[in-house]
Amino acid sequence: MATSTTDDPALLADGRAEKRHDRVALLAIFAIPLIWGIGFPLTHNAVAVVDPGLYAFARSLVATVALLPFALPVALRASRKAVLGGLVLGLFSALNIVSQSYALHYLSSASTAFCVTMCIVFIPFVSAALGQGWPSKVDLASVVVGVVGAFIVLGPDLDDISVGYLWGGLAAFAIAMTISIIGKLTSESESGQVDRLALGFFQVLFGTLALLYFPFQRDLAPLTETKVWIAIVFMGVMSTALAIYLQTRYQRRVGSARTSVIFNLDLVFASLFGLVNRESLSLSQIFGGAVIFLASMLESLRDMWTKARSKEKPEPTPGPDPVAAAPRSDGTL
């Protein structure tokens, strides 16, 4: 009798390797909002003494320098698609960084992070416009739960709508565009995919060039203050260079919609690290953070439930082999 494909050692090994890669990708995407959460209070403190636009440029410049040694070999032989994709991503990356910096100039870390989570509202429309189709029902449910959690986090503590929220909304739109474009560029067939490291490098490089206006129009003296350059180095290396590398490399496995929901966790981490930064943290923020975490885990919980249900079902008893039981041409079995 033929061996079942599910018993093939090579296929089983490939399946285990794929699951391991999926876990690594998920952990990498989860690391990004943690890094961002640390950066919110750092940026909040820095932009209190330095112009937000100048801060955004310095952060992006540090990120470019940090990526250069690793990305230069692949950037020199990058395809036209990677360069053009990096150019478009760089413009939205610059809009995101400068918008968040200005938002943190007017708002608290938690309030700015709340604005950023609204990127999940834009994701379905942007993805559809880019021809990626609509998210699954589980992803849409995650979006709804994530938005509910975001409102619970701030709830009655929301300040009056101000220019800070407008900057936060721009940042959310820029993040949604970045997630969707990266998903589009990295979801092609192997032959059509761009080099992800080169894509991330050009994104940072063109983003820095787009922010060149600010160092020529702002006072550079505040950049020498300790809390400013510490924030710039951390945000440049960790929140920009490392985060972009992780996103461009692993988002394809996680998916655009699910990535946007996981990124909502930066609201949770921003609130926690804001508390360390002597910013208030209410019970509603704690409860809302738990709801957002649940939203980011819905698909994983669905998969766990499906696996548990499949294990409960008894294996079907194999019947007689129809080929072996069929009468032969000589009349025997």
mmCIF file of C-alpha atoms in Angstrom:
data_model
loop_
_atom_site.group_PDB
_atom_site.id
_atom_site.type_symbol
_atom_site.label_atom_id
_atom_site.label_comp_id
_atom_site.label_asym_id
_atom_site.label_seq_id
_atom_site.Cartn_x
_atom_site.Cartn_y
_atom_site.Cartn_z
ATOM 1 C CA MET A 1 0.000 0.000 0.000
ATOM 2 C CA ALA A 2 1.146 3.560 -0.668
ATOM 3 C CA THR A 3 2.522 5.528 2.272
ATOM 4 C CA SER A 4 0.346 8.472 3.352
ATOM 5 C CA THR A 5 1.849 11.870 2.544
ATOM 6 C CA THR A 6 1.227 12.885 6.169
ATOM 7 C CA ASP A 7 3.707 10.166 7.233
ATOM 8 C CA ASP A 8 6.410 11.377 4.858
ATOM 9 C CA PRO A 9 9.362 12.425 7.094
ATOM 10 C CA ALA A 10 10.460 15.112 4.643
ATOM 11 C CA LEU A 11 6.999 16.695 4.555
ATOM 12 C CA LEU A 12 6.694 16.530 8.341
ATOM 13 C CA ALA A 13 10.112 18.202 8.727
ATOM 14 C CA ASP A 14 9.126 20.908 6.260
ATOM 15 C CA GLY A 15 5.890 21.491 8.161
ATOM 16 C CA ARG A 16 7.722 21.835 11.472
ATOM 17 C CA ALA A 17 10.224 24.239 9.884
ATOM 18 C CA GLU A 18 7.410 26.377 8.487
ATOM 19 C CA LYS A 19 5.712 26.541 11.886
ATOM 20 C CA ARG A 20 9.015 27.526 13.490
ATOM 21 C CA HIS A 21 9.491 30.300 10.927
ATOM 22 C CA ASP A 22 5.925 31.491 11.583
ATOM 23 C CA ARG A 23 6.614 31.673 15.334
ATOM 24 C CA VAL A 24 9.827 33.633 14.778
ATOM 25 C CA ALA A 25 8.003 36.039 12.449
ATOM 26 C CA LEU A 26 5.203 36.551 14.970
ATOM 27 C CA LEU A 27 7.662 37.236 17.803
ATOM 28 C CA ALA A 28 9.576 39.692 15.605
ATOM 29 C CA ILE A 29 6.398 41.620 14.769
ATOM 30 C CA PHE A 30 5.393 41.598 18.460
ATOM 31 C CA ALA A 31 8.809 43.091 19.357
ATOM 32 C CA ILE A 32 8.143 46.199 17.258
ATOM 33 C CA PRO A 33 5.321 47.720 19.390
ATOM 34 C CA LEU A 34 7.377 46.979 22.518
ATOM 35 C CA ILE A 35 10.253 49.015 21.083
ATOM 36 C CA TRP A 36 7.857 51.746 19.983
ATOM 37 C CA GLY A 37 6.257 51.812 23.426
ATOM 38 C CA ILE A 38 9.611 52.577 25.040
ATOM 39 C CA GLY A 39 10.203 55.305 22.470
ATOM 40 C CA PHE A 40 6.977 57.246 23.104
ATOM 41 C CA PRO A 41 7.955 58.708 26.507
ATOM 42 C CA LEU A 42 11.542 59.214 25.322
ATOM 43 C CA THR A 43 10.290 61.264 22.381
ATOM 44 C CA HIS A 44 7.732 63.053 24.554
ATOM 45 C CA ASN A 45 10.544 64.286 26.810
ATOM 46 C CA ALA A 46 12.834 65.177 23.906
ATOM 47 C CA VAL A 47 10.385 67.252 21.851
ATOM 48 C CA ALA A 48 9.686 69.361 24.917
ATOM 49 C CA VAL A 49 13.051 71.073 24.289
ATOM 50 C CA VAL A 50 13.812 70.438 20.590
ATOM 51 C CA ASP A 51 11.762 71.177 17.473
ATOM 52 C CA PRO A 52 9.811 68.014 16.544
ATOM 53 C CA GLY A 53 10.745 68.286 12.858
ATOM 54 C CA LEU A 54 14.466 68.574 13.660
ATOM 55 C CA TYR A 55 14.141 65.644 16.045
ATOM 56 C CA ALA A 56 12.458 63.574 13.320
ATOM 57 C CA PHE A 57 15.300 64.346 10.880
ATOM 58 C CA ALA A 58 18.013 63.441 13.422
ATOM 59 C CA ARG A 59 16.233 60.181 14.281
ATOM 60 C CA SER A 60 15.942 59.240 10.607
ATOM 61 C CA LEU A 61 19.577 60.153 9.935
ATOM 62 C CA VAL A 62 20.779 57.894 12.764
ATOM 63 C CA ALA A 63 18.632 55.072 11.361
ATOM 64 C CA THR A 64 20.212 55.502 7.913
ATOM 65 C CA VAL A 65 23.720 55.353 9.356
ATOM 66 C CA ALA A 66 22.810 52.284 11.450
ATOM 67 C CA LEU A 67 21.486 50.370 8.424
ATOM 68 C CA LEU A 68 24.213 51.444 5.985
ATOM 69 C CA PRO A 69 26.915 48.816 6.806
ATOM 70 C CA PHE A 70 24.411 45.958 6.522
ATOM 71 C CA ALA A 71 22.382 47.197 3.573
ATOM 72 C CA LEU A 72 25.039 48.744 1.315
ATOM 73 C CA PRO A 73 26.024 45.477 -0.486
ATOM 74 C CA VAL A 74 22.407 44.667 -1.406
ATOM 75 C CA ALA A 75 21.495 48.315 -2.042
ATOM 76 C CA LEU A 76 24.193 48.647 -4.710
ATOM 77 C CA ARG A 77 22.626 45.844 -6.736
ATOM 78 C CA ALA A 78 19.001 46.544 -5.814
ATOM 79 C CA SER A 79 16.319 46.387 -8.455
ATOM 80 C CA ARG A 80 14.445 49.410 -9.741
ATOM 81 C CA LYS A 81 11.355 48.122 -7.956
ATOM 82 C CA ALA A 82 13.177 48.172 -4.601
ATOM 83 C CA VAL A 83 14.408 51.738 -5.167
ATOM 84 C CA LEU A 84 11.004 53.075 -6.258
ATOM 85 C CA GLY A 85 9.257 51.143 -3.488
ATOM 86 C CA GLY A 86 11.732 52.561 -0.976
ATOM 87 C CA LEU A 87 11.083 56.066 -2.311
ATOM 88 C CA VAL A 88 7.321 55.779 -1.758
ATOM 89 C CA LEU A 89 7.790 54.135 1.637
ATOM 90 C CA GLY A 90 10.322 56.800 2.587
ATOM 91 C CA LEU A 91 7.796 59.581 2.005
ATOM 92 C CA PHE A 92 5.213 57.884 4.209
ATOM 93 C CA SER A 93 7.895 56.991 6.764
ATOM 94 C CA ALA A 94 8.940 60.651 6.967
ATOM 95 C CA LEU A 95 5.287 61.691 7.359
ATOM 96 C CA ASN A 96 4.844 59.130 10.142
ATOM 97 C CA ILE A 97 7.969 60.157 12.075
ATOM 98 C CA VAL A 98 7.412 63.895 11.873
ATOM 99 C CA SER A 99 3.674 63.557 12.626
ATOM 100 C CA GLN A 100 4.318 61.445 15.720
ATOM 101 C CA SER A 101 6.975 63.894 16.890
ATOM 102 C CA TYR A 102 4.606 66.859 16.582
ATOM 103 C CA ALA A 103 1.762 64.864 18.185
ATOM 104 C CA LEU A 104 3.985 64.078 21.193
ATOM 105 C CA HIS A 105 4.782 67.786 21.437
ATOM 106 C CA TYR A 106 1.100 68.465 22.165
ATOM 107 C CA LEU A 107 -0.153 65.190 23.685
ATOM 108 C CA SER A 108 0.882 62.585 26.244
ATOM 109 C CA SER A 109 2.497 59.295 25.251
ATOM 110 C CA ALA A 110 -0.766 57.360 25.745
ATOM 111 C CA SER A 111 -2.865 59.880 23.800
ATOM 112 C CA THR A 112 -0.433 59.849 20.869
ATOM 113 C CA ALA A 113 -0.292 56.059 20.895
ATOM 114 C CA PHE A 114 -4.101 56.013 20.844
ATOM 115 C CA CYS A 115 -4.058 58.080 17.657
ATOM 116 C CA VAL A 116 -1.500 55.754 16.087
ATOM 117 C CA THR A 117 -3.682 52.689 16.748
ATOM 118 C CA MET A 118 -6.301 54.186 14.459
ATOM 119 C CA CYS A 119 -4.193 52.949 11.547
ATOM 120 C CA ILE A 120 -6.291 49.768 11.712
ATOM 121 C CA VAL A 121 -9.272 51.800 10.506
ATOM 122 C CA PHE A 122 -7.406 52.735 7.307
ATOM 123 C CA ILE A 123 -5.864 49.303 6.628
ATOM 124 C CA PRO A 124 -8.881 47.543 4.982
ATOM 125 C CA PHE A 125 -9.490 50.452 2.599
ATOM 126 C CA VAL A 126 -5.830 50.929 1.710
ATOM 127 C CA SER A 127 -5.323 47.184 1.198
ATOM 128 C CA ALA A 128 -8.362 46.990 -1.068
ATOM 129 C CA ALA A 129 -7.132 49.996 -3.064
ATOM 130 C CA LEU A 130 -3.774 48.262 -3.579
ATOM 131 C CA GLY A 131 -5.478 45.105 -4.837
ATOM 132 C CA GLN A 132 -4.676 42.961 -1.782
ATOM 133 C CA GLY A 133 -8.295 42.080 -1.076
ATOM 134 C CA TRP A 134 -10.253 42.502 2.122
ATOM 135 C CA PRO A 135 -9.031 41.049 5.429
ATOM 136 C CA SER A 136 -10.506 37.811 6.738
ATOM 137 C CA LYS A 137 -13.394 37.735 9.206
ATOM 138 C CA VAL A 138 -10.974 37.026 12.048
ATOM 139 C CA ASP A 139 -8.809 40.002 11.060
ATOM 140 C CA LEU A 140 -11.866 42.262 10.862
ATOM 141 C CA ALA A 141 -13.000 41.027 14.273
ATOM 142 C CA SER A 142 -9.525 41.781 15.608
ATOM 143 C CA VAL A 143 -9.752 45.297 14.188
ATOM 144 C CA VAL A 144 -13.124 45.899 15.871
ATOM 145 C CA VAL A 145 -11.953 44.534 19.227
ATOM 146 C CA GLY A 146 -8.725 46.515 18.936
ATOM 147 C CA VAL A 147 -10.602 49.791 18.318
ATOM 148 C CA VAL A 148 -12.909 49.087 21.266
ATOM 149 C CA GLY A 149 -9.875 48.441 23.457
ATOM 150 C CA ALA A 150 -8.226 51.655 22.302
ATOM 151 C CA PHE A 151 -11.307 53.675 23.277
ATOM 152 C CA ILE A 152 -11.450 51.943 26.655
ATOM 153 C CA VAL A 153 -7.809 52.776 27.334
ATOM 154 C CA LEU A 154 -8.368 56.524 27.190
ATOM 155 C CA GLY A 155 -12.143 56.730 27.622
ATOM 156 C CA PRO A 156 -13.127 59.782 29.662
ATOM 157 C CA ASP A 157 -9.469 60.823 29.967
ATOM 158 C CA LEU A 158 -9.381 61.991 26.340
ATOM 159 C CA ASP A 159 -8.333 65.626 26.107
ATOM 160 C CA ASP A 160 -10.276 68.097 23.982
ATOM 161 C CA ILE A 161 -9.602 67.518 20.294
ATOM 162 C CA SER A 162 -6.566 69.600 19.375
ATOM 163 C CA VAL A 163 -3.945 69.946 16.657
ATOM 164 C CA GLY A 164 -2.068 67.106 18.370
ATOM 165 C CA TYR A 165 -4.809 64.674 17.370
ATOM 166 C CA LEU A 166 -4.607 65.864 13.779
ATOM 167 C CA TRP A 167 -0.888 65.075 13.756
ATOM 168 C CA GLY A 168 -1.680 61.712 15.349
ATOM 169 C CA GLY A 169 -4.250 60.975 12.647
ATOM 170 C CA LEU A 170 -1.692 61.757 9.940
ATOM 171 C CA ALA A 171 0.737 59.349 11.611
ATOM 172 C CA ALA A 172 -1.942 56.639 11.660
ATOM 173 C CA PHE A 173 -2.641 57.121 7.952
ATOM 174 C CA ALA A 174 1.094 57.006 7.144
ATOM 175 C CA ILE A 175 1.529 53.778 9.127
ATOM 176 C CA ALA A 176 -1.440 52.196 7.344
ATOM 177 C CA MET A 177 0.055 53.104 3.976
ATOM 178 C CA THR A 178 3.458 51.742 5.006
ATOM 179 C CA ILE A 179 2.023 48.426 6.210
ATOM 180 C CA SER A 180 -0.068 47.966 3.064
ATOM 181 C CA ILE A 181 2.716 48.912 0.640
ATOM 182 C CA ILE A 182 5.204 46.593 2.356
ATOM 183 C CA GLY A 183 2.600 43.846 2.219
ATOM 184 C CA LYS A 184 2.109 44.481 -1.502
ATOM 185 C CA LEU A 185 5.835 44.511 -2.319
ATOM 186 C CA THR A 186 6.714 41.429 -0.257
ATOM 187 C CA SER A 187 3.712 39.242 -1.160
ATOM 188 C CA GLU A 188 4.668 38.748 -4.788
ATOM 189 C CA SER A 189 6.006 35.417 -6.064
ATOM 190 C CA GLU A 190 9.644 34.697 -5.309
ATOM 191 C CA SER A 191 10.708 35.962 -8.728
ATOM 192 C CA GLY A 192 8.848 39.242 -8.278
ATOM 193 C CA GLN A 193 9.824 39.989 -4.690
ATOM 194 C CA VAL A 194 12.139 42.836 -3.825
ATOM 195 C CA ASP A 195 15.112 42.446 -1.512
ATOM 196 C CA ARG A 196 13.599 43.291 1.872
ATOM 197 C CA LEU A 197 16.794 44.691 3.401
ATOM 198 C CA ALA A 198 17.353 46.959 0.409
ATOM 199 C CA LEU A 199 13.709 48.054 0.572
ATOM 200 C CA GLY A 200 14.064 48.982 4.253
ATOM 201 C CA PHE A 201 17.289 50.868 3.644
ATOM 202 C CA PHE A 202 15.879 52.952 0.797
ATOM 203 C CA GLN A 203 12.802 53.631 2.911
ATOM 204 C CA VAL A 204 14.966 55.142 5.669
ATOM 205 C CA LEU A 205 17.311 56.917 3.247
ATOM 206 C CA PHE A 206 14.567 58.647 1.247
ATOM 207 C CA GLY A 207 12.717 59.426 4.462
ATOM 208 C CA THR A 208 15.790 61.248 5.744
ATOM 209 C CA LEU A 209 16.132 63.209 2.512
ATOM 210 C CA ALA A 210 12.456 64.197 2.735
ATOM 211 C CA LEU A 211 13.141 65.754 6.163
ATOM 212 C CA LEU A 212 16.184 67.794 5.085
ATOM 213 C CA TYR A 213 14.205 71.035 5.384
ATOM 214 C CA PHE A 214 14.320 71.031 9.184
ATOM 215 C CA PRO A 215 18.082 71.136 9.979
ATOM 216 C CA PHE A 216 18.428 74.191 7.749
ATOM 217 C CA GLN A 217 15.496 76.019 9.353
ATOM 218 C CA ARG A 218 15.769 75.114 13.046
ATOM 219 C CA ASP A 219 18.167 75.820 15.930
ATOM 220 C CA LEU A 220 20.547 72.841 16.301
ATOM 221 C CA ALA A 221 21.686 73.649 19.846
ATOM 222 C CA PRO A 222 19.013 71.549 21.668
ATOM 223 C CA LEU A 223 20.349 68.392 19.971
ATOM 224 C CA THR A 224 23.268 68.405 22.440
ATOM 225 C CA GLU A 225 21.046 67.907 25.486
ATOM 226 C CA THR A 226 21.389 64.460 27.036
ATOM 227 C CA LYS A 227 17.731 63.422 26.979
ATOM 228 C CA VAL A 228 17.468 64.569 23.365
ATOM 229 C CA TRP A 229 20.384 62.636 21.902
ATOM 230 C CA ILE A 230 19.591 59.534 23.993
ATOM 231 C CA ALA A 231 16.076 59.571 22.505
ATOM 232 C CA ILE A 232 17.460 60.183 19.004
ATOM 233 C CA VAL A 233 19.915 57.269 19.206
ATOM 234 C CA PHE A 234 17.340 54.849 20.632
ATOM 235 C CA MET A 235 14.618 55.872 18.208
ATOM 236 C CA GLY A 236 16.990 55.897 15.250
ATOM 237 C CA VAL A 237 18.612 52.524 15.889
ATOM 238 C CA MET A 238 15.806 50.566 17.571
ATOM 239 C CA SER A 239 12.454 52.171 16.685
ATOM 240 C CA THR A 240 13.372 52.994 13.092
ATOM 241 C CA ALA A 241 16.254 50.901 11.710
ATOM 242 C CA LEU A 242 15.589 47.651 13.606
ATOM 243 C CA ALA A 243 11.800 47.995 13.427
ATOM 244 C CA ILE A 244 11.834 48.599 9.671
ATOM 245 C CA TYR A 245 14.168 45.642 9.150
ATOM 246 C CA LEU A 246 11.929 43.336 11.213
ATOM 247 C CA GLN A 247 8.773 44.564 9.488
ATOM 248 C CA THR A 248 10.049 44.276 5.927
ATOM 249 C CA ARG A 249 11.477 40.823 6.636
ATOM 250 C CA TYR A 250 8.669 39.183 8.627
ATOM 251 C CA GLN A 251 5.398 40.971 7.811
ATOM 252 C CA ARG A 252 4.777 38.745 4.778
ATOM 253 C CA ARG A 253 4.345 35.714 7.046
ATOM 254 C CA VAL A 254 2.139 37.484 9.571
ATOM 255 C CA GLY A 255 -0.070 39.422 7.130
ATOM 256 C CA SER A 256 -0.845 43.122 6.778
ATOM 257 C CA ALA A 257 -4.122 43.218 8.742
ATOM 258 C CA ARG A 258 -2.775 41.110 11.613
ATOM 259 C CA THR A 259 0.409 43.208 11.725
ATOM 260 C CA SER A 260 -1.631 46.395 12.091
ATOM 261 C CA VAL A 261 -3.548 44.869 15.011
ATOM 262 C CA ILE A 262 -0.345 43.719 16.742
ATOM 263 C CA PHE A 263 1.087 47.200 16.291
ATOM 264 C CA ASN A 264 -1.823 48.401 18.460
ATOM 265 C CA LEU A 265 0.072 47.012 21.425
ATOM 266 C CA ASP A 266 2.301 50.078 21.295
ATOM 267 C CA LEU A 267 -0.588 51.816 23.083
ATOM 268 C CA VAL A 268 -0.269 49.335 25.950
ATOM 269 C CA PHE A 269 3.501 49.662 26.174
ATOM 270 C CA ALA A 270 3.393 53.447 25.732
ATOM 271 C CA SER A 271 1.002 53.664 28.680
ATOM 272 C CA LEU A 272 3.176 51.406 30.849
ATOM 273 C CA PHE A 273 6.428 53.194 30.051
ATOM 274 C CA GLY A 274 4.601 56.501 30.350
ATOM 275 C CA LEU A 275 3.784 55.464 33.907
ATOM 276 C CA VAL A 276 7.495 54.943 34.534
ATOM 277 C CA ASN A 277 7.929 58.424 33.059
ATOM 278 C CA ARG A 278 5.522 59.709 35.765
ATOM 279 C CA GLU A 279 2.531 59.883 33.438
ATOM 280 C CA SER A 280 -0.781 58.721 34.876
ATOM 281 C CA LEU A 281 -2.194 55.246 34.147
ATOM 282 C CA SER A 282 -5.833 54.553 35.023
ATOM 283 C CA LEU A 283 -7.743 51.309 35.492
ATOM 284 C CA SER A 284 -9.515 51.934 32.177
ATOM 285 C CA GLN A 285 -6.121 52.043 30.433
ATOM 286 C CA ILE A 286 -5.123 48.740 32.028
ATOM 287 C CA PHE A 287 -8.410 47.077 31.059
ATOM 288 C CA GLY A 288 -8.328 48.524 27.550
ATOM 289 C CA GLY A 289 -4.764 47.332 27.127
ATOM 290 C CA ALA A 290 -5.888 43.803 27.953
ATOM 291 C CA VAL A 291 -8.642 44.085 25.320
ATOM 292 C CA ILE A 292 -6.127 45.243 22.700
ATOM 293 C CA PHE A 293 -3.827 42.349 23.575
ATOM 294 C CA LEU A 294 -6.773 39.983 23.111
ATOM 295 C CA ALA A 295 -7.445 41.545 19.705
ATOM 296 C CA SER A 296 -3.889 40.880 18.604
ATOM 297 C CA MET A 297 -4.189 37.247 19.687
ATOM 298 C CA LEU A 298 -7.574 36.375 18.136
ATOM 299 C CA GLU A 299 -6.130 34.573 15.130
ATOM 300 C CA SER A 300 -3.694 32.593 17.283
ATOM 301 C CA LEU A 301 -6.531 31.663 19.649
ATOM 302 C CA ARG A 302 -8.650 30.613 16.657
ATOM 303 C CA ASP A 303 -5.821 28.375 15.415
ATOM 304 C CA MET A 304 -5.376 26.828 18.883
ATOM 305 C CA TRP A 305 -9.112 26.148 19.120
ATOM 306 C CA THR A 306 -9.167 24.555 15.661
ATOM 307 C CA LYS A 307 -6.231 22.285 16.531
ATOM 308 C CA ALA A 308 -7.828 21.271 19.825
ATOM 309 C CA ARG A 309 -11.098 20.413 18.081
ATOM 310 C CA SER A 310 -9.329 18.384 15.409
ATOM 311 C CA LYS A 311 -7.530 16.328 18.075
ATOM 312 C CA GLU A 312 -10.837 15.518 19.765
ATOM 313 C CA LYS A 313 -12.287 14.015 16.590
ATOM 314 C CA PRO A 314 -11.557 10.267 16.275
ATOM 315 C CA GLU A 315 -9.465 9.171 13.364
ATOM 316 C CA PRO A 316 -11.606 7.481 10.669
ATOM 317 C CA THR A 317 -11.177 3.709 10.510
ATOM 318 C CA PRO A 318 -9.527 2.816 7.225
ATOM 319 C CA GLY A 319 -11.696 0.616 5.033
ATOM 320 C CA PRO A 320 -10.564 -2.094 2.646
ATOM 321 C CA ASP A 321 -8.284 -0.977 -0.151
ATOM 322 C CA PRO A 322 -10.603 -0.718 -3.185
ATOM 323 C CA VAL A 323 -7.747 -1.561 -5.508
ATOM 324 C CA ALA A 324 -6.769 -4.651 -3.549
ATOM 325 C CA ALA A 325 -10.412 -5.750 -3.193
ATOM 326 C CA ALA A 326 -11.268 -5.350 -6.874
ATOM 327 C CA PRO A 327 -11.477 -8.619 -8.864
ATOM 328 C CA ARG A 328 -8.564 -9.277 -11.162
ATOM 329 C CA SER A 329 -8.960 -10.125 -14.822
ATOM 330 C CA ASP A 330 -8.362 -13.815 -14.079
ATOM 331 C CA GLY A 331 -11.279 -13.894 -11.617
ATOM 332 C CA THR A 332 -9.133 -13.995 -8.442
ATOM 333 C CA LEU A 333 -8.931 -11.327 -5.745
#
